[in-house]
């Protein structure tokens, strides 16, 4: 059995990582599965909700990188994994798990995928979505208010206190590790043919 082709999609919060992952999955629906690094936030069951709200979720320490690395290894070797389920409204894992079955193409997305050297080296193709800060912030406001039960004030406070400084400290510098950089200005069409060509070349040999 051939090993899966692992694609890592990194970039700032609201850059369009998940959108890109879904575009790829929709083009190869039967060959692709997505795993989200956000589901691997460390559990904080010992903290009450108000304490969990204050955690810096844009820092590398917030993620269970060991578990994510092990699950990527299993998926690459065509083994199913039990992925933890994360609920943004409670800032914690739910305690439930979802089964992710192996596919020829595995797509991982997350802001800090390229920060950890072990994770970085797990990817056969590293994509960084480079999007202007104002567009990322507007998308984050829309997403967090409508999908994650957040208030405008909480979104802006978190952005200024952790998202922006952590992006500048950890996320942006990792752009140098990308094989492909996607520039998303929010207006222009993005040429994804180079990515599709790499996937097509792999699938021909799979």
Tab-separated table of C-alpha atoms in Angstrom:
chain	number	residue	atom	x	y	z
A	1	UNK	CA	0.000	0.000	0.000
A	2	UNK	CA	1.342	3.416	-0.964
A	3	UNK	CA	1.532	6.122	1.643
A	4	UNK	CA	-0.834	9.088	1.580
A	5	UNK	CA	0.166	12.473	0.190
A	6	UNK	CA	-0.010	14.946	3.091
A	7	UNK	CA	-0.740	18.594	2.320
A	8	UNK	CA	-0.244	21.232	5.011
A	9	UNK	CA	-2.052	24.551	4.669
A	10	UNK	CA	-0.879	27.278	7.047
A	11	UNK	CA	-1.477	31.003	7.358
A	12	UNK	CA	-2.996	33.543	9.690
A	13	UNK	CA	-6.412	33.263	11.282
A	14	UNK	CA	-8.997	34.168	8.647
A	15	UNK	CA	-6.549	33.847	5.775
A	16	UNK	CA	-8.651	31.289	3.897
A	17	UNK	CA	-6.945	28.029	4.871
A	18	UNK	CA	-10.165	26.081	5.399
A	19	UNK	CA	-11.675	27.499	2.214
A	20	UNK	CA	-8.656	26.311	0.234
A	21	UNK	CA	-8.783	22.887	1.905
A	22	UNK	CA	-12.449	22.545	0.915
A	23	UNK	CA	-11.745	23.615	-2.667
A	24	UNK	CA	-9.164	20.844	-2.961
A	25	UNK	CA	-11.478	18.318	-1.316
A	26	UNK	CA	-14.342	19.263	-3.641
A	27	UNK	CA	-12.103	18.690	-6.661
A	28	UNK	CA	-11.038	15.253	-5.378
A	29	UNK	CA	-14.034	14.266	-3.191
A	30	UNK	CA	-13.369	10.527	-3.065
A	31	UNK	CA	-9.613	10.817	-2.667
A	32	UNK	CA	-9.336	13.439	0.052
A	33	UNK	CA	-9.833	13.892	3.791
A	34	UNK	CA	-9.299	16.991	5.944
A	35	UNK	CA	-7.874	17.128	9.474
A	36	UNK	CA	-7.935	20.436	11.351
A	37	UNK	CA	-5.150	21.375	13.752
A	38	UNK	CA	-7.659	23.393	15.822
A	39	UNK	CA	-9.269	20.135	16.938
A	40	UNK	CA	-5.988	19.377	18.687
A	41	UNK	CA	-6.090	22.224	21.173
A	42	UNK	CA	-5.082	20.811	24.534
A	43	UNK	CA	-8.000	19.951	26.851
A	44	UNK	CA	-8.485	22.301	29.792
A	45	UNK	CA	-11.103	20.448	31.806
A	46	UNK	CA	-9.648	21.651	35.090
A	47	UNK	CA	-10.412	25.293	34.234
A	48	UNK	CA	-13.762	27.053	34.373
A	49	UNK	CA	-15.084	28.777	31.248
A	50	UNK	CA	-13.895	32.269	32.238
A	51	UNK	CA	-10.395	30.904	32.777
A	52	UNK	CA	-10.422	29.039	29.458
A	53	UNK	CA	-11.417	32.239	27.676
A	54	UNK	CA	-8.163	33.854	28.805
A	55	UNK	CA	-5.867	31.200	27.321
A	56	UNK	CA	-3.606	32.273	24.477
A	57	UNK	CA	-4.910	30.008	21.710
A	58	UNK	CA	-2.493	31.415	19.130
A	59	UNK	CA	0.608	30.172	20.925
A	60	UNK	CA	2.319	26.861	20.048
A	61	UNK	CA	1.843	25.729	23.655
A	62	UNK	CA	-1.942	25.688	23.203
A	63	UNK	CA	-1.780	22.724	20.814
A	64	UNK	CA	-1.239	19.024	21.450
A	65	UNK	CA	1.385	18.763	18.720
A	66	UNK	CA	2.508	15.314	19.865
A	67	UNK	CA	-0.932	13.789	19.308
A	68	UNK	CA	-1.337	15.598	16.000
A	69	UNK	CA	2.058	14.374	14.786
A	70	UNK	CA	1.206	10.785	15.743
A	71	UNK	CA	-2.154	10.988	13.971
A	72	UNK	CA	-0.566	12.413	10.822
A	73	UNK	CA	1.910	9.532	10.876
A	74	UNK	CA	-0.931	7.018	11.094
A	75	UNK	CA	-2.922	8.684	8.322
A	76	UNK	CA	0.147	8.810	6.102
A	77	UNK	CA	0.515	5.077	6.609
A	78	UNK	CA	-3.169	4.505	5.811
A	79	UNK	CA	-4.420	3.971	9.359
A	80	UNK	CA	-7.617	5.487	10.749
A	81	UNK	CA	-7.372	7.884	13.704
A	82	UNK	CA	-9.706	9.080	16.441
A	83	UNK	CA	-9.611	12.863	16.227
A	84	UNK	CA	-10.703	14.869	19.294
A	85	UNK	CA	-13.718	17.107	18.824
A	86	UNK	CA	-13.271	20.766	19.800
A	87	UNK	CA	-16.065	23.238	20.600
A	88	UNK	CA	-15.136	26.909	20.190
A	89	UNK	CA	-18.150	28.071	22.193
A	90	UNK	CA	-16.843	26.387	25.359
A	91	UNK	CA	-13.127	26.796	24.562
A	92	UNK	CA	-12.519	23.114	25.157
A	93	UNK	CA	-12.746	19.619	23.780
A	94	UNK	CA	-16.172	18.037	24.014
A	95	UNK	CA	-14.900	14.631	25.101
A	96	UNK	CA	-16.136	13.094	21.861
A	97	UNK	CA	-14.013	11.816	19.011
A	98	UNK	CA	-14.552	11.512	15.282
A	99	UNK	CA	-13.004	8.837	13.115
A	100	UNK	CA	-10.878	10.074	10.235
A	101	UNK	CA	-10.304	7.386	7.671
A	102	UNK	CA	-7.195	7.367	5.507
A	103	UNK	CA	-7.399	8.641	1.943
A	104	UNK	CA	-4.753	9.078	-0.772
A	105	UNK	CA	-4.754	12.827	-0.076
A	106	UNK	CA	-4.785	14.128	3.501
A	107	UNK	CA	-5.129	17.883	3.995
A	108	UNK	CA	-4.188	19.475	7.314
A	109	UNK	CA	-4.891	23.117	8.024
A	110	UNK	CA	-3.904	25.319	10.940
A	111	UNK	CA	-2.155	28.552	11.814
A	112	UNK	CA	0.965	26.926	13.265
A	113	UNK	CA	1.428	23.807	11.160
A	114	UNK	CA	4.923	24.821	10.043
A	115	UNK	CA	6.210	25.973	13.450
A	116	UNK	CA	6.963	22.490	14.796
A	117	UNK	CA	9.821	20.900	12.815
A	118	UNK	CA	8.335	17.406	13.169
A	119	UNK	CA	5.022	18.536	11.697
A	120	UNK	CA	6.758	20.528	8.976
A	121	UNK	CA	8.640	17.472	7.820
A	122	UNK	CA	5.445	15.392	7.743
A	123	UNK	CA	4.045	17.323	4.802
A	124	UNK	CA	4.688	16.405	1.182
A	125	UNK	CA	3.409	19.821	0.112
A	126	UNK	CA	3.431	22.929	2.313
A	127	UNK	CA	1.099	25.779	1.316
A	128	UNK	CA	1.011	29.175	3.020
A	129	UNK	CA	-2.016	31.396	2.439
A	130	UNK	CA	-0.802	34.999	2.624
A	131	UNK	CA	-3.698	37.387	3.206
A	132	UNK	CA	-3.623	41.068	4.283
A	133	UNK	CA	-4.311	41.689	7.971
A	134	UNK	CA	-7.425	43.789	7.409
A	135	UNK	CA	-9.081	41.063	5.343
A	136	UNK	CA	-8.143	38.403	7.901
A	137	UNK	CA	-9.630	40.478	10.716
A	138	UNK	CA	-12.898	41.116	8.858
A	139	UNK	CA	-13.251	37.409	8.088
A	140	UNK	CA	-12.480	36.512	11.690
A	141	UNK	CA	-15.139	38.915	12.989
A	142	UNK	CA	-17.755	37.459	10.642
A	143	UNK	CA	-16.800	33.857	11.450
A	144	UNK	CA	-16.495	34.169	15.220
A	145	UNK	CA	-19.706	36.123	15.717
A	146	UNK	CA	-21.828	33.966	13.421
A	147	UNK	CA	-20.307	30.537	14.052
A	148	UNK	CA	-18.488	30.581	17.382
A	149	UNK	CA	-20.857	32.463	19.718
A	150	UNK	CA	-18.460	35.387	20.227
A	151	UNK	CA	-19.178	39.100	20.662
A	152	UNK	CA	-17.547	41.823	18.576
A	153	UNK	CA	-15.768	43.138	21.648
A	154	UNK	CA	-14.345	39.713	22.526
A	155	UNK	CA	-13.151	39.144	18.957
A	156	UNK	CA	-11.373	42.506	18.798
A	157	UNK	CA	-9.869	42.097	22.266
A	158	UNK	CA	-8.505	38.659	21.440
A	159	UNK	CA	-7.184	39.897	18.104
A	160	UNK	CA	-5.226	42.756	19.679
A	161	UNK	CA	-3.983	40.831	22.716
A	162	UNK	CA	-2.995	37.488	21.182
A	163	UNK	CA	-3.904	36.924	17.524
A	164	UNK	CA	-1.961	39.832	16.037
A	165	UNK	CA	1.190	39.551	18.192
A	166	UNK	CA	1.311	35.747	17.872
A	167	UNK	CA	0.828	36.013	14.108
A	168	UNK	CA	3.816	38.322	13.901
A	169	UNK	CA	5.909	36.197	16.275
A	170	UNK	CA	5.077	32.659	15.151
A	171	UNK	CA	2.864	32.420	12.065
A	172	UNK	CA	4.284	34.924	9.587
A	173	UNK	CA	7.927	33.794	10.024
A	174	UNK	CA	6.912	30.241	9.025
A	175	UNK	CA	6.008	31.441	5.541
A	176	UNK	CA	9.638	30.816	4.588
A	177	UNK	CA	9.073	27.061	4.912
A	178	UNK	CA	6.254	26.941	2.348
A	179	UNK	CA	6.641	25.209	-0.998
A	180	UNK	CA	3.799	27.308	-2.411
A	181	UNK	CA	2.605	30.744	-1.271
A	182	UNK	CA	-0.957	31.705	-2.162
A	183	UNK	CA	-1.557	35.463	-2.196
A	184	UNK	CA	-5.200	36.129	-1.360
A	185	UNK	CA	-6.178	39.794	-1.618
A	186	UNK	CA	-9.860	38.974	-1.264
A	187	UNK	CA	-10.634	40.138	-4.788
A	188	UNK	CA	-8.533	38.384	-7.411
A	189	UNK	CA	-8.980	34.805	-8.567
A	190	UNK	CA	-6.292	32.481	-7.265
A	191	UNK	CA	-4.422	30.177	-9.624
A	192	UNK	CA	-4.494	26.735	-8.034
A	193	UNK	CA	-3.341	24.795	-11.097
A	194	UNK	CA	0.196	24.261	-9.722
A	195	UNK	CA	-1.320	22.586	-6.645
A	196	UNK	CA	-3.740	20.485	-8.672
A	197	UNK	CA	-0.899	19.408	-10.962
A	198	UNK	CA	1.126	18.120	-7.997
A	199	UNK	CA	-1.891	16.193	-6.711
A	200	UNK	CA	-2.639	14.761	-10.159
A	201	UNK	CA	0.978	13.610	-10.510
A	202	UNK	CA	0.770	11.823	-7.174
A	203	UNK	CA	-2.577	10.165	-7.913
A	204	UNK	CA	-1.247	8.794	-11.194
A	205	UNK	CA	1.390	6.886	-9.217
A	206	UNK	CA	-0.796	5.903	-6.254
